PDB file of C-alpha atoms in Angstrom:
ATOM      1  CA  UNK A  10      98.726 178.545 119.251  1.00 82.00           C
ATOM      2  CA  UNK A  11      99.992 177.858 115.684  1.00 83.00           C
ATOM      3  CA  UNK A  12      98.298 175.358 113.179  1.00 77.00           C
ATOM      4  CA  UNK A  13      98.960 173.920 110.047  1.00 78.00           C
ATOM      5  CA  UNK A  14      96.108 173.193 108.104  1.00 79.00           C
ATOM      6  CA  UNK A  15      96.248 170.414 104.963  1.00 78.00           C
ATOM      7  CA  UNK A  16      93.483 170.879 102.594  1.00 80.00           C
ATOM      8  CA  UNK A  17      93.162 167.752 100.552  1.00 78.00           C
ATOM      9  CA  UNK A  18      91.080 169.260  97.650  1.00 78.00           C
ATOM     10  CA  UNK A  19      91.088 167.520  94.565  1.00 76.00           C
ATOM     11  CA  UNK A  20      93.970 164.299  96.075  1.00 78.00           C
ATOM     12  CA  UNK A  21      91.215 161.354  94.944  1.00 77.00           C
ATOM     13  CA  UNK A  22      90.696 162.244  91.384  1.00 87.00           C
ATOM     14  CA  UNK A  23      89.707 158.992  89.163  1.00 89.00           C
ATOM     15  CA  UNK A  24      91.508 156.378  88.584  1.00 92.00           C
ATOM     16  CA  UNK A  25      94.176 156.223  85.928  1.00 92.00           C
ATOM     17  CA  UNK A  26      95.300 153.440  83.901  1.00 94.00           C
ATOM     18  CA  UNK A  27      98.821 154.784  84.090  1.00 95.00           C
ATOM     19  CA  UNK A  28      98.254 154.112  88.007  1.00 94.00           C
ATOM     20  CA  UNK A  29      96.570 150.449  87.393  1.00 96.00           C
ATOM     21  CA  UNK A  30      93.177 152.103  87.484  1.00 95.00           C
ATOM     22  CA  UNK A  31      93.418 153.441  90.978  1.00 94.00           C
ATOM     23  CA  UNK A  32      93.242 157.358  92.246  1.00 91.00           C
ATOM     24  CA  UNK A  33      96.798 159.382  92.725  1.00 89.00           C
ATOM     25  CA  UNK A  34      95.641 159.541  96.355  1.00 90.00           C
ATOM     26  CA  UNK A  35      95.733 155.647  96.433  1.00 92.00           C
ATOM     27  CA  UNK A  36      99.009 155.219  94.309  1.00 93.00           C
ATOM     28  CA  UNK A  37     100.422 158.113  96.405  1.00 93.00           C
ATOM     29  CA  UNK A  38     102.981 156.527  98.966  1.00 95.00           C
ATOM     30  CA  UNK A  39     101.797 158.981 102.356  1.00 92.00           C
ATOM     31  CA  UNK A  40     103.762 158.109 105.686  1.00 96.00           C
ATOM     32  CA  UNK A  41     102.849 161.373 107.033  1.00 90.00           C
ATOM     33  CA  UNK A  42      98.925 161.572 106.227  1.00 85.00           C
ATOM     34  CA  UNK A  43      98.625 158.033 107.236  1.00 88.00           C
ATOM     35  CA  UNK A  44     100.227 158.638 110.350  1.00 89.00           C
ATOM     36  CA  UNK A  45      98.432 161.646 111.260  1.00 82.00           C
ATOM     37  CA  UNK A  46      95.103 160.199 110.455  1.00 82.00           C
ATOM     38  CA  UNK A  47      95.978 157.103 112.505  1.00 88.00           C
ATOM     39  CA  UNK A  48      96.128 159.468 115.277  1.00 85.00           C
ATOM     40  CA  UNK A  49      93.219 160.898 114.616  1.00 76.00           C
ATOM     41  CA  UNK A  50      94.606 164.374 114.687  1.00 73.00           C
ATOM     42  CA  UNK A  51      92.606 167.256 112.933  1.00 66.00           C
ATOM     43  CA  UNK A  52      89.594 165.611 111.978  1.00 69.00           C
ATOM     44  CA  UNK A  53      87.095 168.328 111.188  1.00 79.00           C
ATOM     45  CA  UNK A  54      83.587 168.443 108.830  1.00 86.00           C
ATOM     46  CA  UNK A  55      83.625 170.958 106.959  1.00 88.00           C
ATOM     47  CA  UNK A  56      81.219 170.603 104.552  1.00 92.00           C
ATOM     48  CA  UNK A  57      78.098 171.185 106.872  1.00 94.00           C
ATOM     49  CA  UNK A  58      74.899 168.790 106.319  1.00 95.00           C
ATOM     50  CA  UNK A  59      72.855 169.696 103.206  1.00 94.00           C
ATOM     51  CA  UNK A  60      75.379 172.142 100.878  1.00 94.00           C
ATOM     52  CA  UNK A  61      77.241 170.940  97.615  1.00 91.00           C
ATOM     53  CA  UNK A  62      80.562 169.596  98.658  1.00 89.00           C
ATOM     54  CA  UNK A  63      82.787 171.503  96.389  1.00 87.00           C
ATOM     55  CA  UNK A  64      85.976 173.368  97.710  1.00 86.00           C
ATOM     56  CA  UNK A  65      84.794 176.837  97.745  1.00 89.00           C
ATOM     57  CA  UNK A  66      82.400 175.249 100.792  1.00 92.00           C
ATOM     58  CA  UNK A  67      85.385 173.638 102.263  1.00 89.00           C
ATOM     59  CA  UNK A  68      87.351 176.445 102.249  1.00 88.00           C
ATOM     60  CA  UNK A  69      85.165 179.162 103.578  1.00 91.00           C
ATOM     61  CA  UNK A  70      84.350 176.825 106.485  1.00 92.00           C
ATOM     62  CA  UNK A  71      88.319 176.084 107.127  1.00 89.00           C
ATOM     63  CA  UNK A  72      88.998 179.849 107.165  1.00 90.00           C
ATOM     64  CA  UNK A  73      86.358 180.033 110.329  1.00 91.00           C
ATOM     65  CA  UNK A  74      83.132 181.332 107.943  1.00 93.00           C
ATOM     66  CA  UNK A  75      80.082 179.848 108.451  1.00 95.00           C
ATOM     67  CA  UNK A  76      78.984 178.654 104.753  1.00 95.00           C
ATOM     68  CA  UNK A  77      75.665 178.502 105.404  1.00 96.00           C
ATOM     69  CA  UNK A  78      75.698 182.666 106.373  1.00 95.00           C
ATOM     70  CA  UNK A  79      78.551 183.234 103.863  1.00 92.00           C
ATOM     71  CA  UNK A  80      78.638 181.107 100.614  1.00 92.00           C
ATOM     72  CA  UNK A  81      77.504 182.780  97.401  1.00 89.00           C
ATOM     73  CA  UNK A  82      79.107 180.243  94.562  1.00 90.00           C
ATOM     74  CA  UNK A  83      82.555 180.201  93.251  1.00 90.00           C
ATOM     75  CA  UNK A  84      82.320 182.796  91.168  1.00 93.00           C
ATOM     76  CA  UNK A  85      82.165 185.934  93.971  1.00 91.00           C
ATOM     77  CA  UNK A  86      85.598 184.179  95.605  1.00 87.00           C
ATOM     78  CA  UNK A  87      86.970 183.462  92.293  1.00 91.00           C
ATOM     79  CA  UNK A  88      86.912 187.221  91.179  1.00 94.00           C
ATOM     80  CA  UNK A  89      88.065 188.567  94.446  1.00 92.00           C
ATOM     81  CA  UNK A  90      91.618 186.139  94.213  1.00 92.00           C
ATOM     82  CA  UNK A  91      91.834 188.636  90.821  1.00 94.00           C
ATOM     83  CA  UNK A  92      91.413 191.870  92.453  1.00 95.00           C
ATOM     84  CA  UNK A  93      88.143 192.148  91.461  1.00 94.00           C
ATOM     85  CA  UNK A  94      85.727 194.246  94.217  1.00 92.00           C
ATOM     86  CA  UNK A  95      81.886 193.910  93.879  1.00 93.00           C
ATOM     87  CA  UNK A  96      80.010 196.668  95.101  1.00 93.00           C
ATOM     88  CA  UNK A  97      75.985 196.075  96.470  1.00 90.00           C
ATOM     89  CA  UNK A  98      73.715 194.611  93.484  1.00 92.00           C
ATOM     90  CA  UNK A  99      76.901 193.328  91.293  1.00 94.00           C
ATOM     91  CA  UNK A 100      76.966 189.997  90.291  1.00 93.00           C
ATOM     92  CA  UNK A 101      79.330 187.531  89.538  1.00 94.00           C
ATOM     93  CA  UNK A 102      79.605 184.516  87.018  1.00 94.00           C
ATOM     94  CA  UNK A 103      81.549 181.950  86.634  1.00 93.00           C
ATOM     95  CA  UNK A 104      82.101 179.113  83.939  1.00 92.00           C
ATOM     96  CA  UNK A 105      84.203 176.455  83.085  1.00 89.00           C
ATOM     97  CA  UNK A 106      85.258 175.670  79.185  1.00 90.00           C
ATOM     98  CA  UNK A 107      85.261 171.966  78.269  1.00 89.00           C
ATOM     99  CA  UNK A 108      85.919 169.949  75.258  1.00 89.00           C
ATOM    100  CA  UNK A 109      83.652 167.894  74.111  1.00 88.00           C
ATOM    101  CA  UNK A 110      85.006 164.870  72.238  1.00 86.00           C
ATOM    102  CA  UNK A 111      83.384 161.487  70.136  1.00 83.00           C
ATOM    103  CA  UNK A 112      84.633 158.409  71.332  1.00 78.00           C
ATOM    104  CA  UNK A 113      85.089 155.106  69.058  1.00 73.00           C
ATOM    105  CA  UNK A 114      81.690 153.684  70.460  1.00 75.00           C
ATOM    106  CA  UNK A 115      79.989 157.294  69.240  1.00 78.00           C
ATOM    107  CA  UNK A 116      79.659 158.450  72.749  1.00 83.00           C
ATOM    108  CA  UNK A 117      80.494 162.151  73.371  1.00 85.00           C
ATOM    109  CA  UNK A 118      81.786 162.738  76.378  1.00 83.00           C
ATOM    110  CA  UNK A 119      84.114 166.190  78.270  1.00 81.00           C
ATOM    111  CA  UNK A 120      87.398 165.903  78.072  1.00 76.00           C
TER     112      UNK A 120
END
């Protein structure tokens, strides 16, 4: 048996005013999604009861891995995709580099 498998990670985003304040996933015109979720075809959890929903969850759980046995953080999946092997007592970070930036009303928010 064959499947196709359509991983919607990251599709709601925030709104945009470009989009009159509404997600891409909303301004998105989707024949095919709607029609397969009208049919109720595929519907799976995969983000089991009581874990961070964040896509490295998600995925290990799509690709048949129990993430509750199996999920370490990002960062051990994140250097494996760069050919990066950990042997036993290695450890892996991760981080993510953000701009911070001062707003008219003196707010500083990530950018």
């Amino acid at each position: 048996m064959k499947y196709i498998i359509l991983v919607g990670d990251g599709m709601a985003d925030y709104p945009l005013a470009d989009l009159g304040d509404k997600t891409p996933l909303e301004a998105a015109n989707t024949p095919n999604m709607d029609r397969l979720a009208s049919r109720r075809i595929g519907l799976v959890k995969s983000i089991p009861d009581g874990m961070e929903p964040g896509s490295d969850v998600a995925n290990l759980s799509l690709l048949g891995y129990d993430p509750l046995c199996y999920h370490r953080g990002r960062a051990p999946l994140e250097a494996a995709s760069m050919g990066v092997g950990l042997e036993g007592g290695q450890i892996a970070f991760r981080m993510n580099l953000v701009t911070l930036d001062r707003r008219s009303g003196g707010e500083i928010i990530m950018v």
